[in-house]
GROMACS .gro file of C-alpha atoms in nm:
model
  289
    1MET     CA    1   0.001  -0.002  -0.004
    2SER     CA    2   0.120   0.347  -0.076
    3THR     CA    3   0.186   0.598   0.200
    4ARG     CA    4  -0.048   0.908   0.238
    5VAL     CA    5   0.240   1.163   0.198
    6SER     CA    6   0.550   1.166  -0.017
    7VAL     CA    7   0.830   1.404   0.096
    8VAL     CA    8   1.063   1.448  -0.195
    9VAL     CA    9   1.413   1.601  -0.179
   10PRO     CA   10   1.601   1.704  -0.509
   11ALA     CA   11   1.960   1.704  -0.375
   12TYR     CA   12   2.238   1.877  -0.549
   13ASN     CA   13   2.568   1.957  -0.374
   14ASN     CA   14   2.402   1.995  -0.037
   15ALA     CA   15   2.656   1.817   0.173
   16ALA     CA   16   2.678   2.110   0.426
   17PHE     CA   17   2.314   2.072   0.518
   18LEU     CA   18   2.157   1.766   0.375
   19ARG     CA   19   2.194   1.537   0.687
   20GLU     CA   20   2.007   1.795   0.900
   21THR     CA   21   1.734   1.837   0.634
   22LEU     CA   22   1.667   1.457   0.615
   23LEU     CA   23   1.669   1.413   0.985
   24SER     CA   24   1.413   1.691   1.011
   25VAL     CA   25   1.178   1.500   0.782
   26LEU     CA   26   1.236   1.160   0.950
   27ALA     CA   27   1.148   1.325   1.297
   28GLN     CA   28   0.790   1.415   1.190
   29THR     CA   29   0.513   1.344   1.440
   30TYR     CA   30   0.298   1.226   1.150
   31THR     CA   31   0.431   0.883   1.039
   32ASP     CA   32   0.237   0.774   0.720
   33PHE     CA   33   0.501   0.919   0.476
   34GLU     CA   34   0.788   0.812   0.266
   35LEU     CA   35   1.107   1.008   0.197
   36VAL     CA   36   1.228   1.012  -0.165
   37VAL     CA   37   1.566   1.173  -0.247
   38ALA     CA   38   1.715   1.226  -0.601
   39ASP     CA   39   2.075   1.325  -0.618
   40HIS     CA   40   2.145   1.546  -0.931
   41ALA     CA   41   2.499   1.429  -1.011
   42SER     CA   42   2.648   1.608  -0.704
   43VAL     CA   43   3.019   1.652  -0.691
   44ASP     CA   44   3.055   1.710  -0.314
   45ASP     CA   45   2.987   1.448  -0.030
   46THR     CA   46   2.602   1.445  -0.098
   47PRO     CA   47   2.627   1.071  -0.219
   48GLN     CA   48   2.812   0.972   0.099
   49ILE     CA   49   2.560   1.144   0.329
   50LEU     CA   50   2.265   0.980   0.146
   51ALA     CA   51   2.429   0.634   0.194
   52GLU     CA   52   2.386   0.692   0.569
   53PHE     CA   53   2.001   0.673   0.512
   54ALA     CA   54   1.994   0.386   0.269
   55HIS     CA   55   1.886   0.126   0.526
   56ASP     CA   56   1.588   0.331   0.656
   57PRO     CA   57   1.268   0.155   0.521
   58ARG     CA   58   1.103   0.500   0.481
   59VAL     CA   59   1.373   0.621   0.240
   60ARG     CA   60   1.423   0.573  -0.123
   61LEU     CA   61   1.732   0.703  -0.296
   62LEU     CA   62   1.752   0.793  -0.675
   63SER     CA   63   1.987   0.949  -0.903
   64THR     CA   64   1.928   1.199  -1.188
   65PRO     CA   65   2.181   1.256  -1.463
   66ALA     CA   66   2.353   1.586  -1.499
   67GLY     CA   67   2.181   1.865  -1.700
   68GLY     CA   68   1.838   2.000  -1.696
   69GLY     CA   69   1.875   2.239  -1.392
   70ALA     CA   70   1.630   2.227  -1.095
   71GLU     CA   71   1.317   2.165  -1.305
   72ARG     CA   72   1.459   1.830  -1.421
   73ASN     CA   73   1.550   1.705  -1.070
   74TRP     CA   74   1.229   1.842  -0.901
   75ASN     CA   75   1.017   1.650  -1.166
   76ARG     CA   76   1.238   1.336  -1.143
   77VAL     CA   77   1.187   1.312  -0.757
   78THR     CA   78   0.823   1.406  -0.761
   79GLN     CA   79   0.734   1.157  -1.040
   80ALA     CA   80   0.868   0.884  -0.818
   81ALA     CA   81   0.636   0.973  -0.531
   82THR     CA   82   0.353   0.744  -0.447
   83GLY     CA   83   0.158   0.936  -0.184
   84GLU     CA   84  -0.168   1.115  -0.236
   85LEU     CA   85   0.000   1.439  -0.112
   86VAL     CA   86   0.344   1.558  -0.189
   87LYS     CA   87   0.593   1.802  -0.033
   88LEU     CA   88   0.920   1.893  -0.199
   89VAL     CA   89   1.192   2.005   0.050
   90CYS     CA   90   1.517   2.145  -0.088
   91GLY     CA   91   1.826   1.987   0.040
   92ASP     CA   92   1.914   2.268   0.292
   93ASP     CA   93   1.578   2.357   0.448
   94LEU     CA   94   1.412   2.215   0.747
   95LEU     CA   95   1.073   2.088   0.852
   96ARG     CA   96   0.932   2.155   1.195
   97PRO     CA   97   0.837   1.816   1.371
   98THR     CA   98   0.459   1.884   1.327
   99ALA     CA   99   0.470   2.011   0.970
  100LEU     CA  100   0.294   1.697   0.816
  101GLU     CA  101   0.065   1.644   1.103
  102HIS     CA  102  -0.075   1.999   1.081
  103GLN     CA  103  -0.082   2.022   0.700
  104VAL     CA  104  -0.246   1.671   0.646
  105ALA     CA  105  -0.511   1.777   0.904
  106ALA     CA  106  -0.589   2.077   0.698
  107PHE     CA  107  -0.636   1.854   0.385
  108ASP     CA  108  -0.861   1.626   0.599
  109ALA     CA  109  -1.073   1.922   0.687
  110HIS     CA  110  -1.097   2.038   0.333
  111PRO     CA  111  -1.071   1.717   0.109
  112ASP     CA  112  -1.138   1.899  -0.215
  113ALA     CA  113  -0.868   2.157  -0.170
  114VAL     CA  114  -0.548   2.125  -0.387
  115MET     CA  115  -0.286   2.302  -0.177
  116VAL     CA  116  -0.196   2.384   0.184
  117CYS     CA  117   0.061   2.630   0.289
  118SER     CA  118   0.202   2.773   0.618
  119PRO     CA  119   0.432   3.040   0.740
  120ARG     CA  120   0.795   2.972   0.761
  121ASP     CA  121   1.104   3.106   0.939
  122MET     CA  122   1.398   3.233   0.742
  123ILE     CA  123   1.737   3.103   0.864
  124ASP     CA  124   2.112   3.173   0.788
  125ALA     CA  125   2.381   2.933   0.704
  126THR     CA  126   2.420   2.833   1.063
  127GLY     CA  127   2.051   2.771   1.129
  128LYS     CA  128   2.003   3.103   1.331
  129VAL     CA  129   1.656   3.268   1.254
  130ILE     CA  130   1.679   3.600   1.067
  131VAL     CA  131   1.310   3.653   1.010
  132ARG     CA  132   1.023   3.476   1.185
  133ARG     CA  133   0.681   3.368   1.054
  134ARG     CA  134   0.715   3.498   0.707
  135GLY     CA  135   0.461   3.439   0.430
  136LEU     CA  136   0.089   3.432   0.338
  137GLY     CA  137   0.053   3.802   0.285
  138GLY     CA  138  -0.283   3.828   0.458
  139LEU     CA  139  -0.421   3.497   0.313
  140SER     CA  140  -0.605   3.308   0.578
  141GLY     CA  141  -0.801   2.988   0.619
  142ARG     CA  142  -0.963   2.857   0.310
  143VAL     CA  143  -0.914   3.076   0.004
  144ASP     CA  144  -1.053   3.034  -0.344
  145GLY     CA  145  -0.753   2.937  -0.555
  146ARG     CA  146  -0.801   3.200  -0.824
  147THR     CA  147  -0.829   3.473  -0.567
  148ALA     CA  148  -0.508   3.356  -0.411
  149VAL     CA  149  -0.325   3.371  -0.743
  150ARG     CA  150  -0.454   3.714  -0.813
  151THR     CA  151  -0.349   3.834  -0.469
  152ALA     CA  152  -0.002   3.710  -0.514
  153VAL     CA  153   0.029   3.887  -0.853
  154ARG     CA  154  -0.108   4.209  -0.714
  155GLN     CA  155   0.143   4.204  -0.422
  156GLY     CA  156   0.434   4.105  -0.656
  157ALA     CA  157   0.545   3.826  -0.434
  158ASN     CA  158   0.541   3.454  -0.375
  159LEU     CA  159   0.302   3.472  -0.080
  160PHE     CA  160   0.285   3.080  -0.066
  161GLY     CA  161   0.653   3.035   0.023
  162GLU     CA  162   0.907   2.789  -0.072
  163PRO     CA  163   0.811   2.413  -0.128
  164CYS     CA  164   0.912   2.322   0.220
  165CYS     CA  165   0.615   2.498   0.365
  166VAL     CA  166   0.370   2.380   0.091
  167LEU     CA  167   0.175   2.049   0.070
  168LEU     CA  168   0.015   1.969  -0.271
  169ARG     CA  169  -0.233   1.710  -0.389
  170ARG     CA  170  -0.021   1.492  -0.623
  171SER     CA  171  -0.284   1.423  -0.881
  172THR     CA  172  -0.344   1.796  -0.945
  173LEU     CA  173   0.032   1.858  -0.971
  174ALA     CA  174   0.043   1.589  -1.231
  175GLU     CA  175  -0.249   1.745  -1.408
  176VAL     CA  176  -0.075   2.070  -1.463
  177GLY     CA  177   0.236   1.899  -1.603
  178GLY     CA  178   0.443   1.892  -1.285
  179TRP     CA  179   0.705   2.162  -1.196
  180HIS     CA  180   0.728   2.444  -1.440
  181GLY     CA  181   1.074   2.585  -1.488
  182ASP     CA  182   0.971   2.887  -1.706
  183PRO     CA  183   1.043   3.144  -1.598
  184GLY     CA  184   1.357   2.995  -1.427
  185TYR     CA  185   1.354   3.193  -1.108
  186MET     CA  186   0.982   3.114  -1.036
  187ILE     CA  187   0.955   2.751  -1.056
  188ASP     CA  188   0.776   2.722  -0.730
  189GLN     CA  189   0.524   3.005  -0.774
  190ALA     CA  190   0.465   2.928  -1.133
  191THR     CA  191   0.369   2.580  -1.044
  192TYR     CA  192   0.151   2.672  -0.743
  193SER     CA  193  -0.039   2.919  -0.955
  194ARG     CA  194  -0.116   2.651  -1.211
  195VAL     CA  195  -0.237   2.416  -0.928
  196LEU     CA  196  -0.450   2.685  -0.767
  197LEU     CA  197  -0.624   2.762  -1.091
  198ARG     CA  198  -0.774   2.414  -1.030
  199GLY     CA  199  -0.886   2.446  -0.673
  200ASP     CA  200  -0.870   2.604  -0.334
  201LEU     CA  201  -0.588   2.698  -0.104
  202VAL     CA  202  -0.597   2.627   0.277
  203THR     CA  203  -0.350   2.801   0.516
  204THR     CA  204  -0.250   2.704   0.854
  205PRO     CA  205  -0.135   2.937   1.129
  206HIS     CA  206   0.168   2.732   1.252
  207THR     CA  207   0.525   2.791   1.148
  208GLU     CA  208   0.606   2.453   0.981
  209ALA     CA  209   0.943   2.500   0.806
  210ALA     CA  210   1.257   2.695   0.784
  211PHE     CA  211   1.394   2.828   0.458
  212ARG     CA  212   1.775   2.872   0.442
  213PHE     CA  213   1.915   3.185   0.267
  214SER     CA  214   2.236   3.188   0.073
  215ASP     CA  215   2.432   3.459  -0.116
  216THR     CA  216   2.377   3.271  -0.451
  217GLN     CA  217   1.999   3.358  -0.412
  218TRP     CA  218   2.011   3.709  -0.294
  219SER     CA  219   2.318   3.853  -0.482
  220VAL     CA  220   2.256   4.192  -0.635
  221GLU     CA  221   2.357   4.063  -0.972
  222LEU     CA  222   2.052   3.832  -0.973
  223ALA     CA  223   1.820   4.098  -0.886
  224GLY     CA  224   1.746   4.217  -1.237
  225GLN     CA  225   1.699   3.850  -1.365
  226GLN     CA  226   1.459   3.779  -1.081
  227SER     CA  227   1.257   4.095  -1.146
  228ALA     CA  228   1.234   3.996  -1.514
  229SER     CA  229   1.119   3.644  -1.415
  230ILE     CA  230   0.835   3.793  -1.198
  231ALA     CA  231   0.718   4.007  -1.482
  232HIS     CA  232   0.716   3.718  -1.708
  233LEU     CA  233   0.512   3.504  -1.483
  234HIS     CA  234   0.258   3.779  -1.430
  235ARG     CA  235   0.208   3.807  -1.801
  236GLU     CA  236   0.183   3.428  -1.839
  237LEU     CA  237  -0.079   3.407  -1.566
  238GLN     CA  238  -0.279   3.691  -1.730
  239ARG     CA  239  -0.256   3.502  -2.053
  240ILE     CA  240  -0.379   3.164  -1.923
  241ALA     CA  241  -0.631   3.305  -1.662
  242PRO     CA  242  -0.749   3.642  -1.794
  243GLU     CA  243  -1.077   3.613  -1.597
  244SER     CA  244  -0.852   3.603  -1.275
  245VAL     CA  245  -0.563   3.823  -1.353
  246SER     CA  246  -0.618   4.156  -1.525
  247ALA     CA  247  -0.367   4.392  -1.700
  248ALA     CA  248  -0.415   4.628  -1.415
  249ASP     CA  249  -0.318   4.344  -1.173
  250VAL     CA  250   0.000   4.285  -1.363
  251ARG     CA  251   0.103   4.653  -1.371
  252ARG     CA  252   0.045   4.675  -1.004
  253GLY     CA  253   0.219   4.350  -0.933
  254ASN     CA  254   0.534   4.449  -1.139
  255LEU     CA  255   0.562   4.781  -0.958
  256MET     CA  256   0.533   4.600  -0.619
  257ALA     CA  257   0.800   4.352  -0.741
  258SER     CA  258   1.035   4.630  -0.824
  259LEU     CA  259   1.010   4.778  -0.476
  260ARG     CA  260   1.069   4.434  -0.326
  261THR     CA  261   1.379   4.411  -0.533
  262ALA     CA  262   1.506   4.722  -0.371
  263GLN     CA  263   1.425   4.599  -0.032
  264ARG     CA  264   1.624   4.266  -0.107
  265ARG     CA  265   1.929   4.481  -0.190
  266VAL     CA  266   1.910   4.631   0.159
  267PHE     CA  267   1.861   4.297   0.317
  268TYR     CA  268   2.166   4.140   0.141
  269LEU     CA  269   2.381   4.430   0.254
  270ALA     CA  270   2.263   4.381   0.621
  271PHE     CA  271   2.277   3.989   0.619
  272GLY     CA  272   2.514   3.909   0.330
  273ARG     CA  273   2.797   3.786   0.567
  274ARG     CA  274   2.553   3.547   0.743
  275MET     CA  275   2.454   3.400   0.408
  276ARG     CA  276   2.805   3.354   0.305
  277SER     CA  277   2.922   3.166   0.607
  278ALA     CA  278   2.804   2.822   0.473
  279ALA     CA  279   3.078   2.572   0.358
  280THR     CA  280   2.879   2.488   0.054
  281PRO     CA  281   2.626   2.729  -0.106
  282PRO     CA  282   2.294   2.581  -0.156
  283ALA     CA  283   2.210   2.456  -0.501
  284GLY     CA  284   1.955   2.245  -0.696
  285ARG     CA  285   1.692   2.490  -0.657
  286ALA     CA  286   1.547   2.814  -0.816
  287PRO     CA  287   1.687   3.123  -0.637
  288ALA     CA  288   1.466   3.273  -0.388
  289ARG     CA  289   1.260   3.588  -0.433
   0.00000   0.00000   0.00000
């Protein structure tokens, strides 16, 4: 029999943090889950760390050939999942022990919803919290999926958070074609939006995950590319869901995204040293926004 939840980890050169990530998954208070990890041709000690978990019956270890970027490995590991619900956790992020318990309960309370998300903490390379309870942008309880997509566009931000704080209905994720890597810096929000165009979002109030910052995600050099990706996503959502996302929503969202880009530059100047203290910078994921 398949498990209820699949936690999938697309690993790539995550040796500095991967052990802690996997242990946080295996420490869940909710026990009906499998853990699937795909190593994307890492050249650090990631394979050796994964070997430590090979004998745990809850764990399946896969490999993904080099090439294809984050999209290839995210889809590779997700397509191997067997659970009704799927959570992707990048190889340097953390789950709080009750993450699956609370988010599965939200699905049980709303069995026709397609996605559950929760606030998360932002941590530095050493695991210290930089920002507490970030996310959701005012979304609360059960929210019409199209309303949630429009709200995120208008705020110019990924209100739903990184995959570690999101639980998806696997069948709906498959229906929209899996993880979408176009635009490249928006693989998470681009995919969530397509899922939410098919059903409702449920939020939970608990902080269920920790997302780790790195300088590779927040460098000033990447800011322009990230802003361009956000604008691209907004235009694409207007194209595929014009009844939900208007041209005015896109204009407002692009302006808000530009303001957030300026805020990121200030953030990086303040916390850049803490992001650079990692022995190995995180990889195998789309840079954060």
